[in-house]
């Protein structure tokens, strides 16, 4: 709109550069506030002059009161900065109100964080812990228990060779303990290029939404950006894949992730089913996850569907089938069309 609350508590919005030619805000009190950018374009990004309710306006900010009272803010745009606008005699917005006190010593410590890259690993993973507070003691556990000051003290990086749930807190005299850090590091089977395990993709590979031949097993999670190249997208069919581990292997858990972005027609799968086989032909279902159709747009997020087996199973082949919903629901602007499912990273423990 052309302004932004850099410091929300000040009640002032710093003026920048409007993207839209016209914006109309309907306020809770019934008033209307309009923002109009004349001669606005990709080249004309600089404000030449401004008017507020028809009168020349030479301030670099507007107040919340200006907006709530209703009216019209007009910008004249150009392709070169007008270095005389909003500088001569214009008051300067206070970054911090005079009556606002600042606490420089919080009573609670910051939560520890891990500087270790990647939550999946092949052979081993070195864990490093840090904290934004100085001179704190970080205590941690790897067995799922809640750490206390009697738990192991972190003194430097350490290495894990099996799946572990790291929990850690920061402790310092005179402060409340920090919030609990909890992070799972998973020793998984994945293919970084060419070797076993291999994967057979039994779905239509779409060049625009394809994460590569080994994309579901490369140890790299897809992000919330649907264009990051790490998602396998399917529409009007099941996403089916078969993994060959190369030899009989004992497994305990299977997991596959999905990107949920309903505004872009990316919906969760209706059902995800996992199978195992000794010969690659005769598969036995070992578990499934069933979903309900969303009733409104959720926040863009990633859902990971994990199936822990009732007992450890020795198998060579694993198959996963993700079934999409038949149609986008009535509340959606794309109602009746086929939804997409975006999948990435089949984690095998």
mmCIF file of C-alpha atoms in Angstrom:
data_model
loop_
_atom_site.group_PDB
_atom_site.id
_atom_site.type_symbol
_atom_site.label_atom_id
_atom_site.label_comp_id
_atom_site.label_asym_id
_atom_site.label_seq_id
_atom_site.Cartn_x
_atom_site.Cartn_y
_atom_site.Cartn_z
ATOM 1 C CA UNK A 1 0.000 0.000 0.000
ATOM 2 C CA UNK A 2 3.007 2.269 0.339
ATOM 3 C CA UNK A 3 3.461 2.415 4.109
ATOM 4 C CA UNK A 4 4.579 0.068 6.861
ATOM 5 C CA UNK A 5 4.566 0.024 10.721
ATOM 6 C CA UNK A 6 8.329 -0.175 11.236
ATOM 7 C CA UNK A 7 7.767 0.317 14.973
ATOM 8 C CA UNK A 8 4.193 -0.838 15.692
ATOM 9 C CA UNK A 9 3.991 0.725 19.181
ATOM 10 C CA UNK A 10 4.609 4.235 17.829
ATOM 11 C CA UNK A 11 1.274 4.394 15.999
ATOM 12 C CA UNK A 12 3.084 5.677 12.902
ATOM 13 C CA UNK A 13 3.415 4.089 9.455
ATOM 14 C CA UNK A 14 6.591 4.906 7.515
ATOM 15 C CA UNK A 15 5.892 5.761 3.868
ATOM 16 C CA UNK A 16 7.710 3.697 1.261
ATOM 17 C CA UNK A 17 6.713 2.895 -2.330
ATOM 18 C CA UNK A 18 3.196 1.677 -3.226
ATOM 19 C CA UNK A 19 2.795 -1.486 -5.276
ATOM 20 C CA UNK A 20 -0.897 -1.075 -6.089
ATOM 21 C CA UNK A 21 -2.446 1.790 -8.045
ATOM 22 C CA UNK A 22 -5.428 1.952 -5.709
ATOM 23 C CA UNK A 23 -6.278 0.415 -2.360
ATOM 24 C CA UNK A 24 -9.507 0.842 -0.404
ATOM 25 C CA UNK A 25 -9.477 -0.032 3.316
ATOM 26 C CA UNK A 26 -12.794 -0.638 5.082
ATOM 27 C CA UNK A 27 -12.217 0.105 8.772
ATOM 28 C CA UNK A 28 -14.043 -1.444 11.761
ATOM 29 C CA UNK A 29 -15.680 1.929 12.531
ATOM 30 C CA UNK A 30 -17.212 2.033 9.048
ATOM 31 C CA UNK A 31 -14.844 4.671 7.660
ATOM 32 C CA UNK A 32 -13.020 4.229 4.358
ATOM 33 C CA UNK A 33 -9.352 5.026 3.800
ATOM 34 C CA UNK A 34 -8.137 5.122 0.202
ATOM 35 C CA UNK A 35 -4.581 5.054 -1.125
ATOM 36 C CA UNK A 36 -4.158 6.181 -4.740
ATOM 37 C CA UNK A 37 -0.841 6.113 -6.638
ATOM 38 C CA UNK A 38 -1.029 8.248 -9.800
ATOM 39 C CA UNK A 39 1.295 7.392 -12.705
ATOM 40 C CA UNK A 40 2.431 4.233 -10.902
ATOM 41 C CA UNK A 41 4.426 1.607 -12.841
ATOM 42 C CA UNK A 42 7.439 -0.716 -12.593
ATOM 43 C CA UNK A 43 9.670 2.235 -13.514
ATOM 44 C CA UNK A 44 7.860 4.944 -11.556
ATOM 45 C CA UNK A 45 8.606 3.731 -8.041
ATOM 46 C CA UNK A 46 9.549 7.076 -6.460
ATOM 47 C CA UNK A 47 7.105 9.402 -4.711
ATOM 48 C CA UNK A 48 7.221 12.898 -6.191
ATOM 49 C CA UNK A 49 4.587 14.450 -3.925
ATOM 50 C CA UNK A 50 1.667 13.483 -1.744
ATOM 51 C CA UNK A 51 -1.745 14.747 -0.640
ATOM 52 C CA UNK A 52 -3.805 13.764 2.386
ATOM 53 C CA UNK A 53 -7.495 14.599 1.961
ATOM 54 C CA UNK A 54 -6.687 17.032 -0.837
ATOM 55 C CA UNK A 55 -3.996 18.968 1.034
ATOM 56 C CA UNK A 56 -0.254 18.813 0.312
ATOM 57 C CA UNK A 57 1.420 16.290 2.596
ATOM 58 C CA UNK A 58 5.156 16.564 3.295
ATOM 59 C CA UNK A 59 5.753 13.977 6.009
ATOM 60 C CA UNK A 60 7.590 10.691 5.652
ATOM 61 C CA UNK A 61 4.950 8.879 7.714
ATOM 62 C CA UNK A 62 1.236 8.819 8.472
ATOM 63 C CA UNK A 63 -0.399 8.031 11.787
ATOM 64 C CA UNK A 64 -2.823 5.315 12.746
ATOM 65 C CA UNK A 65 -5.248 8.085 13.647
ATOM 66 C CA UNK A 66 -5.044 9.430 10.073
ATOM 67 C CA UNK A 67 -6.111 6.043 8.757
ATOM 68 C CA UNK A 68 -8.864 5.383 11.309
ATOM 69 C CA UNK A 69 -10.414 8.802 10.663
ATOM 70 C CA UNK A 70 -10.852 7.853 7.012
ATOM 71 C CA UNK A 71 -9.936 9.840 3.929
ATOM 72 C CA UNK A 72 -7.663 9.653 0.891
ATOM 73 C CA UNK A 73 -3.874 9.525 0.617
ATOM 74 C CA UNK A 74 -2.643 10.313 -2.907
ATOM 75 C CA UNK A 75 0.852 9.803 -4.300
ATOM 76 C CA UNK A 76 2.284 11.234 -7.515
ATOM 77 C CA UNK A 77 4.870 8.757 -8.779
ATOM 78 C CA UNK A 78 7.954 9.209 -10.998
ATOM 79 C CA UNK A 79 11.053 7.339 -12.177
ATOM 80 C CA UNK A 80 13.549 9.498 -10.224
ATOM 81 C CA UNK A 81 13.669 10.284 -6.486
ATOM 82 C CA UNK A 82 12.365 13.711 -5.436
ATOM 83 C CA UNK A 83 14.933 14.476 -2.760
ATOM 84 C CA UNK A 84 13.027 17.578 -1.682
ATOM 85 C CA UNK A 85 9.859 15.734 -0.693
ATOM 86 C CA UNK A 86 9.334 14.936 3.006
ATOM 87 C CA UNK A 87 12.617 16.515 4.144
ATOM 88 C CA UNK A 88 12.112 20.262 4.553
ATOM 89 C CA UNK A 89 10.566 20.969 7.894
ATOM 90 C CA UNK A 90 9.011 17.499 8.136
ATOM 91 C CA UNK A 91 8.839 16.040 11.634
ATOM 92 C CA UNK A 92 10.787 12.863 12.248
ATOM 93 C CA UNK A 93 8.995 9.769 13.529
ATOM 94 C CA UNK A 94 10.256 8.672 16.934
ATOM 95 C CA UNK A 95 11.673 5.145 16.830
ATOM 96 C CA UNK A 96 10.760 4.624 20.523
ATOM 97 C CA UNK A 97 8.100 6.575 22.469
ATOM 98 C CA UNK A 98 9.558 8.716 25.249
ATOM 99 C CA UNK A 99 7.498 6.958 27.915
ATOM 100 C CA UNK A 100 8.554 3.447 26.841
ATOM 101 C CA UNK A 101 11.084 1.654 29.032
ATOM 102 C CA UNK A 102 13.383 -1.003 27.613
ATOM 103 C CA UNK A 103 14.370 -4.174 29.444
ATOM 104 C CA UNK A 104 17.916 -5.140 28.519
ATOM 105 C CA UNK A 105 18.226 -8.120 30.888
ATOM 106 C CA UNK A 106 15.402 -10.629 30.324
ATOM 107 C CA UNK A 107 14.450 -12.771 33.312
ATOM 108 C CA UNK A 108 14.268 -15.909 31.173
ATOM 109 C CA UNK A 109 17.126 -17.293 29.125
ATOM 110 C CA UNK A 110 16.937 -17.901 25.410
ATOM 111 C CA UNK A 111 16.313 -21.487 24.331
ATOM 112 C CA UNK A 112 19.427 -23.328 23.095
ATOM 113 C CA UNK A 113 19.617 -24.074 19.402
ATOM 114 C CA UNK A 114 21.531 -26.566 17.307
ATOM 115 C CA UNK A 115 24.020 -25.432 14.713
ATOM 116 C CA UNK A 116 24.121 -28.909 13.158
ATOM 117 C CA UNK A 117 22.954 -28.970 9.549
ATOM 118 C CA UNK A 118 20.406 -31.570 8.511
ATOM 119 C CA UNK A 119 18.102 -33.749 10.567
ATOM 120 C CA UNK A 120 18.763 -36.825 8.405
ATOM 121 C CA UNK A 121 22.116 -38.581 8.342
ATOM 122 C CA UNK A 122 23.634 -41.696 6.826
ATOM 123 C CA UNK A 123 26.421 -42.887 9.153
ATOM 124 C CA UNK A 124 26.835 -40.292 11.894
ATOM 125 C CA UNK A 125 26.000 -36.687 12.793
ATOM 126 C CA UNK A 126 28.007 -34.246 14.902
ATOM 127 C CA UNK A 127 25.770 -32.183 17.193
ATOM 128 C CA UNK A 128 26.703 -28.634 18.179
ATOM 129 C CA UNK A 129 24.659 -26.538 20.599
ATOM 130 C CA UNK A 130 24.676 -22.766 21.013
ATOM 131 C CA UNK A 131 22.824 -20.115 22.985
ATOM 132 C CA UNK A 132 22.307 -16.371 22.511
ATOM 133 C CA UNK A 133 22.964 -15.711 26.209
ATOM 134 C CA UNK A 134 26.547 -15.594 27.457
ATOM 135 C CA UNK A 135 27.934 -17.770 30.228
ATOM 136 C CA UNK A 136 25.078 -20.242 30.391
ATOM 137 C CA UNK A 137 25.172 -23.961 31.122
ATOM 138 C CA UNK A 138 23.460 -26.124 28.522
ATOM 139 C CA UNK A 139 22.247 -29.496 29.774
ATOM 140 C CA UNK A 140 20.944 -32.122 27.385
ATOM 141 C CA UNK A 141 19.585 -35.654 27.029
ATOM 142 C CA UNK A 142 19.339 -38.115 24.145
ATOM 143 C CA UNK A 143 17.030 -40.702 25.716
ATOM 144 C CA UNK A 144 13.766 -38.739 25.538
ATOM 145 C CA UNK A 145 13.856 -37.563 29.168
ATOM 146 C CA UNK A 146 13.525 -33.909 30.181
ATOM 147 C CA UNK A 147 16.959 -32.417 30.985
ATOM 148 C CA UNK A 148 17.719 -30.841 34.356
ATOM 149 C CA UNK A 149 20.862 -29.356 35.884
ATOM 150 C CA UNK A 150 21.867 -32.942 36.739
ATOM 151 C CA UNK A 151 21.765 -34.004 33.069
ATOM 152 C CA UNK A 152 24.974 -34.120 30.984
ATOM 153 C CA UNK A 153 26.589 -30.709 30.552
ATOM 154 C CA UNK A 154 27.340 -29.654 26.993
ATOM 155 C CA UNK A 155 31.064 -28.903 26.660
ATOM 156 C CA UNK A 156 31.509 -29.224 22.906
ATOM 157 C CA UNK A 157 30.346 -31.026 19.796
ATOM 158 C CA UNK A 158 29.491 -34.720 20.130
ATOM 159 C CA UNK A 159 28.630 -37.428 17.594
ATOM 160 C CA UNK A 160 25.579 -39.663 17.328
ATOM 161 C CA UNK A 161 25.385 -42.808 15.189
ATOM 162 C CA UNK A 162 21.749 -43.778 15.726
ATOM 163 C CA UNK A 163 18.393 -42.003 15.637
ATOM 164 C CA UNK A 164 18.077 -39.798 18.728
ATOM 165 C CA UNK A 165 15.757 -37.179 20.198
ATOM 166 C CA UNK A 166 17.864 -34.297 21.492
ATOM 167 C CA UNK A 167 16.412 -32.255 24.345
ATOM 168 C CA UNK A 168 18.283 -29.325 25.881
ATOM 169 C CA UNK A 169 17.807 -26.363 28.235
ATOM 170 C CA UNK A 170 19.943 -23.382 29.255
ATOM 171 C CA UNK A 171 20.518 -22.674 32.958
ATOM 172 C CA UNK A 172 22.114 -19.675 34.685
ATOM 173 C CA UNK A 173 21.988 -18.408 38.285
ATOM 174 C CA UNK A 174 19.463 -15.622 38.740
ATOM 175 C CA UNK A 175 17.464 -16.541 35.657
ATOM 176 C CA UNK A 176 14.542 -18.781 34.924
ATOM 177 C CA UNK A 177 15.527 -21.850 32.878
ATOM 178 C CA UNK A 178 15.033 -21.533 29.152
ATOM 179 C CA UNK A 179 12.301 -23.217 27.168
ATOM 180 C CA UNK A 180 12.996 -26.770 26.087
ATOM 181 C CA UNK A 181 14.723 -27.481 22.779
ATOM 182 C CA UNK A 182 13.537 -30.740 21.219
ATOM 183 C CA UNK A 183 14.943 -31.941 17.898
ATOM 184 C CA UNK A 184 14.920 -35.384 16.328
ATOM 185 C CA UNK A 185 17.929 -36.554 14.339
ATOM 186 C CA UNK A 186 17.072 -39.520 12.137
ATOM 187 C CA UNK A 187 19.440 -42.144 10.809
ATOM 188 C CA UNK A 188 17.713 -42.918 7.539
ATOM 189 C CA UNK A 189 18.326 -44.892 4.369
ATOM 190 C CA UNK A 190 18.641 -42.580 1.399
ATOM 191 C CA UNK A 191 20.130 -42.430 -2.074
ATOM 192 C CA UNK A 192 22.468 -39.548 -2.854
ATOM 193 C CA UNK A 193 22.904 -40.644 -6.467
ATOM 194 C CA UNK A 194 22.983 -43.986 -8.254
ATOM 195 C CA UNK A 195 23.538 -46.470 -5.464
ATOM 196 C CA UNK A 196 21.059 -48.601 -3.527
ATOM 197 C CA UNK A 197 18.478 -48.162 -2.227
ATOM 198 C CA UNK A 198 16.816 -47.413 -5.553
ATOM 199 C CA UNK A 199 13.305 -46.222 -6.254
ATOM 200 C CA UNK A 200 10.805 -46.979 -8.997
ATOM 201 C CA UNK A 201 8.289 -44.200 -9.590
ATOM 202 C CA UNK A 202 4.922 -45.543 -10.753
ATOM 203 C CA UNK A 203 3.331 -42.205 -11.560
ATOM 204 C CA UNK A 204 3.500 -39.622 -14.314
ATOM 205 C CA UNK A 205 6.698 -37.614 -13.918
ATOM 206 C CA UNK A 206 5.885 -33.968 -14.620
ATOM 207 C CA UNK A 207 8.912 -31.930 -15.616
ATOM 208 C CA UNK A 208 7.622 -28.769 -13.929
ATOM 209 C CA UNK A 209 7.081 -30.492 -10.581
ATOM 210 C CA UNK A 210 9.733 -33.208 -10.444
ATOM 211 C CA UNK A 211 12.357 -33.678 -7.730
ATOM 212 C CA UNK A 212 14.475 -36.083 -9.768
ATOM 213 C CA UNK A 213 14.911 -39.829 -10.076
ATOM 214 C CA UNK A 214 16.104 -40.220 -6.478
ATOM 215 C CA UNK A 215 14.337 -37.124 -5.132
ATOM 216 C CA UNK A 216 12.200 -39.043 -2.662
ATOM 217 C CA UNK A 217 15.328 -40.653 -1.161
ATOM 218 C CA UNK A 218 18.044 -37.997 -1.390
ATOM 219 C CA UNK A 219 18.056 -36.929 2.268
ATOM 220 C CA UNK A 220 16.856 -33.398 1.422
ATOM 221 C CA UNK A 221 13.492 -32.159 2.696
ATOM 222 C CA UNK A 222 11.309 -29.976 0.483
ATOM 223 C CA UNK A 223 10.579 -26.488 1.834
ATOM 224 C CA UNK A 224 7.322 -24.534 1.981
ATOM 225 C CA UNK A 225 8.249 -23.080 -1.426
ATOM 226 C CA UNK A 226 6.456 -25.222 -4.011
ATOM 227 C CA UNK A 227 9.007 -24.141 -6.661
ATOM 228 C CA UNK A 228 12.127 -25.251 -4.778
ATOM 229 C CA UNK A 229 12.561 -28.298 -7.051
ATOM 230 C CA UNK A 230 12.331 -30.842 -4.246
ATOM 231 C CA UNK A 231 8.676 -31.807 -4.604
ATOM 232 C CA UNK A 232 7.132 -34.597 -6.700
ATOM 233 C CA UNK A 233 3.746 -33.374 -7.912
ATOM 234 C CA UNK A 234 0.905 -35.573 -9.152
ATOM 235 C CA UNK A 235 -2.661 -34.847 -10.245
ATOM 236 C CA UNK A 236 -5.512 -37.149 -11.355
ATOM 237 C CA UNK A 237 -3.600 -40.257 -10.179
ATOM 238 C CA UNK A 238 -1.999 -41.891 -7.170
ATOM 239 C CA UNK A 239 1.564 -41.156 -6.219
ATOM 240 C CA UNK A 240 3.040 -44.659 -6.075
ATOM 241 C CA UNK A 241 6.691 -45.582 -5.535
ATOM 242 C CA UNK A 242 8.555 -48.797 -4.779
ATOM 243 C CA UNK A 243 11.912 -48.781 -2.967
ATOM 244 C CA UNK A 244 14.474 -51.576 -3.295
ATOM 245 C CA UNK A 245 16.745 -51.573 -0.249
ATOM 246 C CA UNK A 246 19.128 -53.962 -1.978
ATOM 247 C CA UNK A 247 18.971 -56.552 0.769
ATOM 248 C CA UNK A 248 16.664 -57.679 3.566
ATOM 249 C CA UNK A 249 16.706 -54.910 6.174
ATOM 250 C CA UNK A 250 14.957 -54.513 9.522
ATOM 251 C CA UNK A 251 12.720 -51.441 9.597
ATOM 252 C CA UNK A 252 10.589 -49.908 12.338
ATOM 253 C CA UNK A 253 9.054 -46.764 10.845
ATOM 254 C CA UNK A 254 8.051 -45.244 7.483
ATOM 255 C CA UNK A 255 7.344 -41.578 6.776
ATOM 256 C CA UNK A 256 6.484 -39.395 3.785
ATOM 257 C CA UNK A 257 6.008 -35.608 3.730
ATOM 258 C CA UNK A 258 3.458 -33.495 1.843
ATOM 259 C CA UNK A 259 3.229 -29.763 1.117
ATOM 260 C CA UNK A 260 -0.159 -28.207 1.970
ATOM 261 C CA UNK A 261 -0.869 -24.994 0.054
ATOM 262 C CA UNK A 262 -4.576 -25.066 -0.794
ATOM 263 C CA UNK A 263 -4.550 -21.596 -2.399
ATOM 264 C CA UNK A 264 -2.266 -23.142 -5.043
ATOM 265 C CA UNK A 265 -4.455 -26.289 -5.220
ATOM 266 C CA UNK A 266 -2.013 -28.416 -3.190
ATOM 267 C CA UNK A 267 -4.112 -30.550 -0.831
ATOM 268 C CA UNK A 268 -3.196 -33.306 1.608
ATOM 269 C CA UNK A 269 -3.616 -36.852 0.308
ATOM 270 C CA UNK A 270 -6.861 -38.605 1.115
ATOM 271 C CA UNK A 271 -4.949 -41.701 2.193
ATOM 272 C CA UNK A 272 -1.313 -42.803 2.476
ATOM 273 C CA UNK A 273 -0.667 -46.554 2.598
ATOM 274 C CA UNK A 274 2.639 -48.341 3.234
ATOM 275 C CA UNK A 275 3.493 -51.901 2.121
ATOM 276 C CA UNK A 276 6.442 -54.306 2.434
ATOM 277 C CA UNK A 277 7.558 -57.236 0.283
ATOM 278 C CA UNK A 278 10.323 -59.819 0.275
ATOM 279 C CA UNK A 279 10.317 -60.365 -3.509
ATOM 280 C CA UNK A 280 9.084 -57.064 -4.969
ATOM 281 C CA UNK A 281 5.851 -58.681 -6.242
ATOM 282 C CA UNK A 282 3.784 -59.763 -3.271
ATOM 283 C CA UNK A 283 3.190 -56.753 -1.018
ATOM 284 C CA UNK A 284 1.645 -56.738 2.445
ATOM 285 C CA UNK A 285 0.036 -53.594 3.880
ATOM 286 C CA UNK A 286 1.749 -52.544 7.114
ATOM 287 C CA UNK A 287 -0.181 -49.357 7.850
ATOM 288 C CA UNK A 288 -2.007 -46.337 6.502
ATOM 289 C CA UNK A 289 -2.953 -42.754 7.375
ATOM 290 C CA UNK A 290 -6.392 -41.368 6.433
ATOM 291 C CA UNK A 291 -7.158 -37.623 6.174
ATOM 292 C CA UNK A 292 -10.249 -35.447 6.168
ATOM 293 C CA UNK A 293 -10.674 -32.758 3.513
ATOM 294 C CA UNK A 294 -9.798 -29.280 4.901
ATOM 295 C CA UNK A 295 -12.828 -27.078 5.540
ATOM 296 C CA UNK A 296 -10.997 -23.831 4.807
ATOM 297 C CA UNK A 297 -7.541 -22.612 3.731
ATOM 298 C CA UNK A 298 -4.972 -23.686 6.349
ATOM 299 C CA UNK A 299 -1.644 -21.922 6.728
ATOM 300 C CA UNK A 300 0.934 -23.107 4.193
ATOM 301 C CA UNK A 301 2.768 -25.941 5.922
ATOM 302 C CA UNK A 302 4.305 -29.394 5.570
ATOM 303 C CA UNK A 303 2.653 -32.497 6.999
ATOM 304 C CA UNK A 304 4.665 -35.662 7.521
ATOM 305 C CA UNK A 305 2.737 -38.923 7.730
ATOM 306 C CA UNK A 306 4.549 -41.420 9.920
ATOM 307 C CA UNK A 307 3.592 -45.047 10.398
ATOM 308 C CA UNK A 308 5.412 -46.840 13.190
ATOM 309 C CA UNK A 309 5.148 -50.583 12.594
ATOM 310 C CA UNK A 310 3.565 -52.707 15.318
ATOM 311 C CA UNK A 311 6.784 -54.681 15.374
ATOM 312 C CA UNK A 312 10.139 -54.462 13.610
ATOM 313 C CA UNK A 313 9.875 -56.029 10.146
ATOM 314 C CA UNK A 314 12.591 -57.434 7.913
ATOM 315 C CA UNK A 315 11.973 -56.602 4.264
ATOM 316 C CA UNK A 316 13.762 -55.709 1.045
ATOM 317 C CA UNK A 317 11.031 -53.797 -0.787
ATOM 318 C CA UNK A 318 8.823 -50.959 0.426
ATOM 319 C CA UNK A 319 5.889 -49.482 -1.451
ATOM 320 C CA UNK A 320 3.972 -46.292 -0.689
ATOM 321 C CA UNK A 321 0.723 -45.186 -2.316
ATOM 322 C CA UNK A 322 -0.657 -41.685 -1.719
ATOM 323 C CA UNK A 323 -4.216 -41.269 -2.990
ATOM 324 C CA UNK A 324 -5.470 -37.719 -3.701
ATOM 325 C CA UNK A 325 -9.005 -36.506 -3.062
ATOM 326 C CA UNK A 326 -11.305 -36.750 -6.088
ATOM 327 C CA UNK A 327 -12.103 -33.031 -6.336
ATOM 328 C CA UNK A 328 -11.418 -29.643 -4.757
ATOM 329 C CA UNK A 329 -14.244 -28.855 -2.260
ATOM 330 C CA UNK A 330 -17.117 -26.421 -2.790
ATOM 331 C CA UNK A 331 -15.691 -23.675 -0.542
ATOM 332 C CA UNK A 332 -12.609 -23.295 -2.777
ATOM 333 C CA UNK A 333 -12.479 -21.025 -5.836
ATOM 334 C CA UNK A 334 -11.266 -24.059 -7.819
ATOM 335 C CA UNK A 335 -14.183 -26.237 -6.685
ATOM 336 C CA UNK A 336 -14.720 -29.347 -8.772
ATOM 337 C CA UNK A 337 -11.218 -29.420 -10.265
ATOM 338 C CA UNK A 338 -8.596 -32.055 -9.437
ATOM 339 C CA UNK A 339 -6.335 -31.251 -6.469
ATOM 340 C CA UNK A 340 -2.566 -31.772 -6.612
ATOM 341 C CA UNK A 341 -0.491 -33.606 -4.032
ATOM 342 C CA UNK A 342 3.187 -32.675 -3.561
ATOM 343 C CA UNK A 343 5.346 -35.298 -1.828
ATOM 344 C CA UNK A 344 8.957 -35.436 -0.698
ATOM 345 C CA UNK A 345 11.390 -37.513 1.317
ATOM 346 C CA UNK A 346 10.446 -41.051 2.150
ATOM 347 C CA UNK A 347 12.213 -41.625 5.470
ATOM 348 C CA UNK A 348 12.929 -45.236 6.362
ATOM 349 C CA UNK A 349 14.050 -46.077 9.898
#
